[in-house]
Amino acid sequence: METKKKFAYFQLPSQVEMMDEVLPLTNCTSRADLVRTAIDFYIGYILQNRNVDYLSPMITSVIKNEIHQTEKGMCEMLFKIAVELDIFNRLTAAFNDYTGVEWKELKQVCSEEVAYLNGNISLEEADEIINGDE
């Protein structure tokens, strides 16, 4: 940790008065603390171009992460929709010949098939699977 070093400098009395006025509005505990905070702020302001170069990759990374999470959520929802669509297709293909397979079993079979085919299910394929025309 850095140790503080004492410096003597001149300051206008009006600036000291302004410091005393704003001190309660800040998180600073003393005039010296306020001066250090103001110097840090001003140095950051002067070096903002350097800060932009630092922040830009961070912002890009955060945006990419948000896009990835959104994409993941959408893929999960699309997978669930594809499973339900596969169930619908199978039931439609076997409209009168449905043997009463348990819904849970049907959902499991459809989930596995949708995952295997990456969601690319057609009504004709469902008919072939159910009627054994493969």
JSON list of C-alpha atoms in Angstrom, two decimals:
[
{"chain": "A", "resi": 1, "resn": "MET", "atom": "CA", "xyz": [0.00, 0.00, 0.00]},
{"chain": "A", "resi": 2, "resn": "GLU", "atom": "CA", "xyz": [1.22, 3.47, -0.84]},
{"chain": "A", "resi": 3, "resn": "THR", "atom": "CA", "xyz": [2.09, 5.80, 2.00]},
{"chain": "A", "resi": 4, "resn": "LYS", "atom": "CA", "xyz": [0.98, 9.40, 1.84]},
{"chain": "A", "resi": 5, "resn": "LYS", "atom": "CA", "xyz": [3.57, 12.12, 1.41]},
{"chain": "A", "resi": 6, "resn": "LYS", "atom": "CA", "xyz": [3.07, 15.70, 2.49]},
{"chain": "A", "resi": 7, "resn": "PHE", "atom": "CA", "xyz": [3.17, 18.49, -0.12]},
{"chain": "A", "resi": 8, "resn": "ALA", "atom": "CA", "xyz": [2.81, 22.20, 0.36]},
{"chain": "A", "resi": 9, "resn": "TYR", "atom": "CA", "xyz": [0.83, 24.09, -2.27]},
{"chain": "A", "resi": 10, "resn": "PHE", "atom": "CA", "xyz": [-1.02, 27.35, -2.59]},
{"chain": "A", "resi": 11, "resn": "GLN", "atom": "CA", "xyz": [-4.74, 27.56, -3.02]},
{"chain": "A", "resi": 12, "resn": "LEU", "atom": "CA", "xyz": [-7.17, 30.43, -3.46]},
{"chain": "A", "resi": 13, "resn": "PRO", "atom": "CA", "xyz": [-9.36, 31.17, -0.41]},
{"chain": "A", "resi": 14, "resn": "SER", "atom": "CA", "xyz": [-12.49, 30.99, -2.62]},
{"chain": "A", "resi": 15, "resn": "GLN", "atom": "CA", "xyz": [-11.53, 27.43, -3.62]},
{"chain": "A", "resi": 16, "resn": "VAL", "atom": "CA", "xyz": [-11.17, 26.47, 0.04]},
{"chain": "A", "resi": 17, "resn": "GLU", "atom": "CA", "xyz": [-14.65, 27.88, 0.71]},
{"chain": "A", "resi": 18, "resn": "MET", "atom": "CA", "xyz": [-16.08, 25.87, -2.20]},
{"chain": "A", "resi": 19, "resn": "MET", "atom": "CA", "xyz": [-14.34, 22.76, -0.89]},
{"chain": "A", "resi": 20, "resn": "ASP", "atom": "CA", "xyz": [-15.94, 23.29, 2.51]},
{"chain": "A", "resi": 21, "resn": "GLU", "atom": "CA", "xyz": [-19.36, 23.68, 0.85]},
{"chain": "A", "resi": 22, "resn": "VAL", "atom": "CA", "xyz": [-19.16, 20.48, -1.21]},
{"chain": "A", "resi": 23, "resn": "LEU", "atom": "CA", "xyz": [-17.34, 18.34, 1.37]},
{"chain": "A", "resi": 24, "resn": "PRO", "atom": "CA", "xyz": [-20.62, 17.12, 2.97]},
{"chain": "A", "resi": 25, "resn": "LEU", "atom": "CA", "xyz": [-21.90, 16.14, -0.49]},
{"chain": "A", "resi": 26, "resn": "THR", "atom": "CA", "xyz": [-18.94, 13.86, -1.18]},
{"chain": "A", "resi": 27, "resn": "ASN", "atom": "CA", "xyz": [-17.61, 10.65, 0.29]},
{"chain": "A", "resi": 28, "resn": "CYS", "atom": "CA", "xyz": [-14.49, 12.53, 1.33]},
{"chain": "A", "resi": 29, "resn": "THR", "atom": "CA", "xyz": [-13.57, 12.90, 4.99]},
{"chain": "A", "resi": 30, "resn": "SER", "atom": "CA", "xyz": [-11.30, 15.97, 4.74]},
{"chain": "A", "resi": 31, "resn": "ARG", "atom": "CA", "xyz": [-10.08, 18.68, 2.40]},
{"chain": "A", "resi": 32, "resn": "ALA", "atom": "CA", "xyz": [-6.98, 16.61, 1.66]},
{"chain": "A", "resi": 33, "resn": "ASP", "atom": "CA", "xyz": [-9.17, 13.64, 0.77]},
{"chain": "A", "resi": 34, "resn": "LEU", "atom": "CA", "xyz": [-11.26, 15.88, -1.50]},
{"chain": "A", "resi": 35, "resn": "VAL", "atom": "CA", "xyz": [-8.11, 17.19, -3.22]},
{"chain": "A", "resi": 36, "resn": "ARG", "atom": "CA", "xyz": [-6.84, 13.61, -3.80]},
{"chain": "A", "resi": 37, "resn": "THR", "atom": "CA", "xyz": [-10.24, 12.57, -5.18]},
{"chain": "A", "resi": 38, "resn": "ALA", "atom": "CA", "xyz": [-10.40, 15.63, -7.44]},
{"chain": "A", "resi": 39, "resn": "ILE", "atom": "CA", "xyz": [-6.88, 14.97, -8.73]},
{"chain": "A", "resi": 40, "resn": "ASP", "atom": "CA", "xyz": [-7.74, 11.33, -9.47]},
{"chain": "A", "resi": 41, "resn": "PHE", "atom": "CA", "xyz": [-10.88, 12.45, -11.28]},
{"chain": "A", "resi": 42, "resn": "TYR", "atom": "CA", "xyz": [-9.05, 15.05, -13.33]},
{"chain": "A", "resi": 43, "resn": "ILE", "atom": "CA", "xyz": [-6.22, 12.67, -14.24]},
{"chain": "A", "resi": 44, "resn": "GLY", "atom": "CA", "xyz": [-8.85, 10.15, -15.37]},
{"chain": "A", "resi": 45, "resn": "TYR", "atom": "CA", "xyz": [-10.50, 12.85, -17.43]},
{"chain": "A", "resi": 46, "resn": "ILE", "atom": "CA", "xyz": [-7.20, 13.82, -19.10]},
{"chain": "A", "resi": 47, "resn": "LEU", "atom": "CA", "xyz": [-6.35, 10.20, -19.82]},
{"chain": "A", "resi": 48, "resn": "GLN", "atom": "CA", "xyz": [-9.82, 9.30, -21.06]},
{"chain": "A", "resi": 49, "resn": "ASN", "atom": "CA", "xyz": [-8.51, 8.23, -24.48]},
{"chain": "A", "resi": 50, "resn": "ARG", "atom": "CA", "xyz": [-6.43, 5.61, -22.73]},
{"chain": "A", "resi": 51, "resn": "ASN", "atom": "CA", "xyz": [-9.47, 4.61, -20.69]},
{"chain": "A", "resi": 52, "resn": "VAL", "atom": "CA", "xyz": [-11.59, 4.26, -23.84]},
{"chain": "A", "resi": 53, "resn": "ASP", "atom": "CA", "xyz": [-9.00, 1.85, -25.21]},
{"chain": "A", "resi": 54, "resn": "TYR", "atom": "CA", "xyz": [-9.28, -0.08, -21.96]},
{"chain": "A", "resi": 55, "resn": "LEU", "atom": "CA", "xyz": [-13.08, -0.04, -21.68]},
{"chain": "A", "resi": 56, "resn": "SER", "atom": "CA", "xyz": [-13.89, -0.80, -25.30]},
{"chain": "A", "resi": 57, "resn": "PRO", "atom": "CA", "xyz": [-12.74, -4.45, -25.18]},
{"chain": "A", "resi": 58, "resn": "MET", "atom": "CA", "xyz": [-14.53, -4.91, -21.84]},
{"chain": "A", "resi": 59, "resn": "ILE", "atom": "CA", "xyz": [-17.79, -3.55, -23.24]},
{"chain": "A", "resi": 60, "resn": "THR", "atom": "CA", "xyz": [-17.42, -5.74, -26.32]},
{"chain": "A", "resi": 61, "resn": "SER", "atom": "CA", "xyz": [-16.87, -8.78, -24.11]},
{"chain": "A", "resi": 62, "resn": "VAL", "atom": "CA", "xyz": [-19.96, -8.03, -22.03]},
{"chain": "A", "resi": 63, "resn": "ILE", "atom": "CA", "xyz": [-22.09, -7.56, -25.15]},
{"chain": "A", "resi": 64, "resn": "LYS", "atom": "CA", "xyz": [-20.82, -10.83, -26.64]},
{"chain": "A", "resi": 65, "resn": "ASN", "atom": "CA", "xyz": [-21.64, -12.63, -23.39]},
{"chain": "A", "resi": 66, "resn": "GLU", "atom": "CA", "xyz": [-25.16, -11.17, -23.34]},
{"chain": "A", "resi": 67, "resn": "ILE", "atom": "CA", "xyz": [-25.70, -12.23, -26.97]},
{"chain": "A", "resi": 68, "resn": "HIS", "atom": "CA", "xyz": [-24.41, -15.72, -26.16]},
{"chain": "A", "resi": 69, "resn": "GLN", "atom": "CA", "xyz": [-26.78, -16.05, -23.16]},
{"chain": "A", "resi": 70, "resn": "THR", "atom": "CA", "xyz": [-29.73, -14.79, -25.23]},
{"chain": "A", "resi": 71, "resn": "GLU", "atom": "CA", "xyz": [-28.86, -17.19, -28.03]},
{"chain": "A", "resi": 72, "resn": "LYS", "atom": "CA", "xyz": [-28.63, -20.06, -25.54]},
{"chain": "A", "resi": 73, "resn": "GLY", "atom": "CA", "xyz": [-32.04, -19.21, -24.10]},
{"chain": "A", "resi": 74, "resn": "MET", "atom": "CA", "xyz": [-33.59, -18.99, -27.56]},
{"chain": "A", "resi": 75, "resn": "CYS", "atom": "CA", "xyz": [-32.08, -22.34, -28.55]},
{"chain": "A", "resi": 76, "resn": "GLU", "atom": "CA", "xyz": [-33.54, -23.96, -25.44]},
{"chain": "A", "resi": 77, "resn": "MET", "atom": "CA", "xyz": [-36.98, -22.55, -26.23]},
{"chain": "A", "resi": 78, "resn": "LEU", "atom": "CA", "xyz": [-36.74, -23.61, -29.87]},
{"chain": "A", "resi": 79, "resn": "PHE", "atom": "CA", "xyz": [-35.76, -27.11, -28.76]},
{"chain": "A", "resi": 80, "resn": "LYS", "atom": "CA", "xyz": [-38.86, -27.33, -26.56]},
{"chain": "A", "resi": 81, "resn": "ILE", "atom": "CA", "xyz": [-41.04, -26.10, -29.41]},
{"chain": "A", "resi": 82, "resn": "ALA", "atom": "CA", "xyz": [-39.48, -28.67, -31.74]},
{"chain": "A", "resi": 83, "resn": "VAL", "atom": "CA", "xyz": [-40.25, -31.45, -29.25]},
{"chain": "A", "resi": 84, "resn": "GLU", "atom": "CA", "xyz": [-43.88, -30.39, -29.04]},
{"chain": "A", "resi": 85, "resn": "LEU", "atom": "CA", "xyz": [-44.05, -30.12, -32.82]},
{"chain": "A", "resi": 86, "resn": "ASP", "atom": "CA", "xyz": [-42.61, -33.63, -33.16]},
{"chain": "A", "resi": 87, "resn": "ILE", "atom": "CA", "xyz": [-45.30, -34.90, -30.77]},
{"chain": "A", "resi": 88, "resn": "PHE", "atom": "CA", "xyz": [-47.94, -33.15, -32.85]},
{"chain": "A", "resi": 89, "resn": "ASN", "atom": "CA", "xyz": [-46.52, -34.61, -36.07]},
{"chain": "A", "resi": 90, "resn": "ARG", "atom": "CA", "xyz": [-46.47, -38.14, -34.66]},
{"chain": "A", "resi": 91, "resn": "LEU", "atom": "CA", "xyz": [-50.03, -37.85, -33.40]},
{"chain": "A", "resi": 92, "resn": "THR", "atom": "CA", "xyz": [-51.20, -36.40, -36.69]},
{"chain": "A", "resi": 93, "resn": "ALA", "atom": "CA", "xyz": [-49.45, -39.19, -38.65]},
{"chain": "A", "resi": 94, "resn": "ALA", "atom": "CA", "xyz": [-51.09, -41.85, -36.52]},
{"chain": "A", "resi": 95, "resn": "PHE", "atom": "CA", "xyz": [-54.42, -40.08, -36.16]},
{"chain": "A", "resi": 96, "resn": "ASN", "atom": "CA", "xyz": [-56.58, -43.19, -35.92]},
{"chain": "A", "resi": 97, "resn": "ASP", "atom": "CA", "xyz": [-53.89, -45.72, -35.14]},
{"chain": "A", "resi": 98, "resn": "TYR", "atom": "CA", "xyz": [-52.57, -44.12, -31.98]},
{"chain": "A", "resi": 99, "resn": "THR", "atom": "CA", "xyz": [-51.97, -46.96, -29.51]},
{"chain": "A", "resi": 100, "resn": "GLY", "atom": "CA", "xyz": [-52.04, -44.89, -26.34]},
{"chain": "A", "resi": 101, "resn": "VAL", "atom": "CA", "xyz": [-48.33, -44.66, -25.73]},
{"chain": "A", "resi": 102, "resn": "GLU", "atom": "CA", "xyz": [-47.82, -42.81, -22.49]},
{"chain": "A", "resi": 103, "resn": "TRP", "atom": "CA", "xyz": [-47.25, -39.09, -22.97]},
{"chain": "A", "resi": 104, "resn": "LYS", "atom": "CA", "xyz": [-44.06, -39.20, -20.96]},
{"chain": "A", "resi": 105, "resn": "GLU", "atom": "CA", "xyz": [-42.67, -41.97, -23.12]},
{"chain": "A", "resi": 106, "resn": "LEU", "atom": "CA", "xyz": [-43.74, -40.17, -26.30]},
{"chain": "A", "resi": 107, "resn": "LYS", "atom": "CA", "xyz": [-42.12, -36.96, -25.13]},
{"chain": "A", "resi": 108, "resn": "GLN", "atom": "CA", "xyz": [-38.87, -38.82, -24.34]},
{"chain": "A", "resi": 109, "resn": "VAL", "atom": "CA", "xyz": [-38.79, -40.51, -27.74]},
{"chain": "A", "resi": 110, "resn": "CYS", "atom": "CA", "xyz": [-39.56, -37.21, -29.49]},
{"chain": "A", "resi": 111, "resn": "SER", "atom": "CA", "xyz": [-36.94, -35.34, -27.44]},
{"chain": "A", "resi": 112, "resn": "GLU", "atom": "CA", "xyz": [-34.29, -37.85, -28.43]},
{"chain": "A", "resi": 113, "resn": "GLU", "atom": "CA", "xyz": [-35.31, -37.74, -32.08]},
{"chain": "A", "resi": 114, "resn": "VAL", "atom": "CA", "xyz": [-35.40, -33.93, -32.21]},
{"chain": "A", "resi": 115, "resn": "ALA", "atom": "CA", "xyz": [-31.96, -33.83, -30.59]},
{"chain": "A", "resi": 116, "resn": "TYR", "atom": "CA", "xyz": [-30.62, -36.44, -33.04]},
{"chain": "A", "resi": 117, "resn": "LEU", "atom": "CA", "xyz": [-32.08, -34.68, -36.09]},
{"chain": "A", "resi": 118, "resn": "ASN", "atom": "CA", "xyz": [-31.28, -31.21, -34.70]},
{"chain": "A", "resi": 119, "resn": "GLY", "atom": "CA", "xyz": [-34.94, -30.22, -34.94]},
{"chain": "A", "resi": 120, "resn": "ASN", "atom": "CA", "xyz": [-35.34, -31.12, -38.63]},
{"chain": "A", "resi": 121, "resn": "ILE", "atom": "CA", "xyz": [-38.58, -33.14, -38.45]},
{"chain": "A", "resi": 122, "resn": "SER", "atom": "CA", "xyz": [-41.15, -33.41, -41.22]},
{"chain": "A", "resi": 123, "resn": "LEU", "atom": "CA", "xyz": [-44.66, -34.84, -41.21]},
{"chain": "A", "resi": 124, "resn": "GLU", "atom": "CA", "xyz": [-43.63, -37.42, -43.80]},
{"chain": "A", "resi": 125, "resn": "GLU", "atom": "CA", "xyz": [-40.76, -38.63, -41.59]},
{"chain": "A", "resi": 126, "resn": "ALA", "atom": "CA", "xyz": [-43.10, -38.90, -38.61]},
{"chain": "A", "resi": 127, "resn": "ASP", "atom": "CA", "xyz": [-45.52, -40.98, -40.69]},
{"chain": "A", "resi": 128, "resn": "GLU", "atom": "CA", "xyz": [-42.68, -43.26, -41.81]},
{"chain": "A", "resi": 129, "resn": "ILE", "atom": "CA", "xyz": [-41.47, -43.71, -38.23]},
{"chain": "A", "resi": 130, "resn": "ILE", "atom": "CA", "xyz": [-44.92, -44.50, -36.85]},
{"chain": "A", "resi": 131, "resn": "ASN", "atom": "CA", "xyz": [-46.06, -46.75, -39.69]},
{"chain": "A", "resi": 132, "resn": "GLY", "atom": "CA", "xyz": [-42.67, -48.44, -40.07]},
{"chain": "A", "resi": 133, "resn": "ASP", "atom": "CA", "xyz": [-42.10, -47.39, -43.69]},
{"chain": "A", "resi": 134, "resn": "GLU", "atom": "CA", "xyz": [-38.45, -46.59, -43.03]}
]
